[in-house]
Short mmCIF file of C-alpha atoms in Angstrom, two decimals:
data_model
loop_
_atom_site.label_atom_id
_atom_site.label_comp_id
_atom_site.label_asym_id
_atom_site.label_seq_id
_atom_site.Cartn_x
_atom_site.Cartn_y
_atom_site.Cartn_z
CA UNK A 431 17.04 44.06 52.95
CA UNK A 432 17.88 46.33 50.06
CA UNK A 433 21.13 47.52 48.55
CA UNK A 434 21.53 50.61 46.43
CA UNK A 435 24.26 50.87 43.80
CA UNK A 436 25.29 54.39 42.85
CA UNK A 437 27.38 55.85 40.10
CA UNK A 438 27.64 59.22 38.35
CA UNK A 439 27.33 57.30 35.11
CA UNK A 440 23.79 55.98 35.68
CA UNK A 441 20.66 56.17 37.80
CA UNK A 442 20.67 54.44 41.21
CA UNK A 443 19.87 50.74 41.16
CA UNK A 444 18.06 49.11 44.10
CA UNK A 445 18.32 45.35 44.51
CA UNK A 446 17.52 42.88 47.21
CA UNK A 447 20.75 41.97 49.04
CA UNK A 448 20.17 38.27 48.40
CA UNK A 449 20.10 38.94 44.63
CA UNK A 450 23.10 41.32 44.71
CA UNK A 451 25.11 38.90 46.80
CA UNK A 452 25.80 36.45 43.96
CA UNK A 453 26.99 39.25 41.74
CA UNK A 454 29.21 40.74 44.40
CA UNK A 455 30.63 37.34 45.36
CA UNK A 456 31.69 36.91 41.69
CA UNK A 457 33.57 40.16 41.97
CA UNK A 458 35.08 39.38 45.40
CA UNK A 459 33.21 42.36 46.93
CA UNK A 460 31.65 42.85 50.34
CA UNK A 461 27.82 42.93 50.33
CA UNK A 462 27.56 45.60 53.04
CA UNK A 463 29.55 48.40 51.29
CA UNK A 464 32.20 48.70 48.64
CA UNK A 465 33.37 50.24 45.47
CA UNK A 466 34.16 49.15 41.94
CA UNK A 467 36.64 51.64 40.72
CA UNK A 468 36.56 52.80 37.13
CA UNK A 469 39.78 50.87 36.32
CA UNK A 470 38.02 47.59 37.40
CA UNK A 471 34.66 48.17 35.74
CA UNK A 472 35.68 46.37 32.47
CA UNK A 473 36.85 43.32 34.34
CA UNK A 474 33.68 43.34 36.42
CA UNK A 475 31.57 43.44 33.20
CA UNK A 476 33.50 40.53 31.73
CA UNK A 477 33.14 38.44 34.89
CA UNK A 478 29.38 39.05 35.11
CA UNK A 479 28.92 38.32 31.39
CA UNK A 480 30.82 35.02 31.84
CA UNK A 481 28.59 34.11 34.79
CA UNK A 482 25.47 34.93 32.70
CA UNK A 483 26.69 32.74 29.88
CA UNK A 484 27.35 29.98 32.31
CA UNK A 485 23.94 30.36 34.00
CA UNK A 486 22.20 29.92 30.63
CA UNK A 487 23.67 26.44 30.21
CA UNK A 488 22.09 25.18 33.44
CA UNK A 489 18.36 24.72 34.01
CA UNK A 490 16.54 25.01 37.24
CA UNK A 491 17.84 22.37 39.59
CA UNK A 492 15.81 19.49 40.88
CA UNK A 493 16.36 20.80 44.35
CA UNK A 494 14.49 24.01 43.56
CA UNK A 495 11.61 22.12 41.98
CA UNK A 496 11.52 19.75 44.92
CA UNK A 497 11.36 22.66 47.38
CA UNK A 498 8.46 24.23 45.49
CA UNK A 499 6.54 20.99 45.44
CA UNK A 500 7.13 20.45 49.20
CA UNK A 501 5.84 23.88 50.13
CA UNK A 502 2.60 24.48 48.17
CA UNK A 503 0.85 27.80 48.63
CA UNK A 504 -2.96 28.12 48.40
CA UNK A 505 -4.25 29.69 45.29
CA UNK A 506 -7.34 31.99 45.11
CA UNK A 507 -9.70 29.00 45.73
CA UNK A 508 -7.75 27.81 48.67
CA UNK A 509 -6.27 24.83 46.78
CA UNK A 510 -2.68 24.01 47.50
CA UNK A 511 -1.61 23.67 43.96
CA UNK A 512 1.19 25.72 42.36
CA UNK A 513 0.92 28.01 39.53
CA UNK A 514 3.58 27.37 36.94
CA UNK A 515 7.06 28.18 38.25
CA UNK A 516 8.30 31.54 36.91
CA UNK A 517 12.03 31.71 37.27
CA UNK A 518 13.83 34.97 37.02
CA UNK A 519 17.10 34.27 35.42
CA UNK A 520 20.46 35.39 36.75
CA UNK A 521 20.89 37.39 33.50
CA UNK A 522 17.67 39.34 34.19
CA UNK A 523 18.67 40.08 37.77
CA UNK A 524 22.20 41.13 36.82
CA UNK A 525 21.23 43.26 33.81
CA UNK A 526 20.68 46.63 35.54
CA UNK A 527 23.99 46.45 37.39
CA UNK A 528 25.79 45.22 34.33
CA UNK A 529 24.46 48.25 32.39
CA UNK A 530 25.60 50.53 35.17
CA UNK A 531 29.07 49.00 35.13
CA UNK A 532 29.24 49.42 31.31
CA UNK A 533 28.22 53.09 31.60
CA UNK A 534 30.75 53.56 34.45
CA UNK A 535 33.50 52.07 32.34
CA UNK A 536 32.62 54.24 29.32
CA UNK A 537 32.37 57.42 31.38
CA UNK A 538 35.24 56.74 33.76
CA UNK A 539 33.17 56.60 36.93
CA UNK A 540 33.17 54.40 40.01
CA UNK A 541 30.21 52.29 41.32
CA UNK A 542 29.61 52.34 45.09
CA UNK A 543 27.14 50.83 47.52
CA UNK A 544 26.50 50.90 51.18
CA UNK A 545 27.80 54.48 51.64
#
């Protein structure tokens, strides 16, 4: 499922709900629909930046690596060996919304989704 973030300050941002959920949980917001008003945009930016800094201090957990090893997918030759794990960091996933929130704060606009 997809979620679209909208603001007059920036182009729409489309994310998978599962990726947006972590960000919205940090902000105590509902995944289905909501608003970050212009007055709260600066706090939202600070909260996300703090979570990004925290995420950079933690590597991929052993549980994730174990899960990948337990569920091998066949490669082009039909072998069940994994390609190297390519993790997309929380920072990379959060960046577009973070930029939208920064622009919304600077321009005095709200950010909405699910409407």
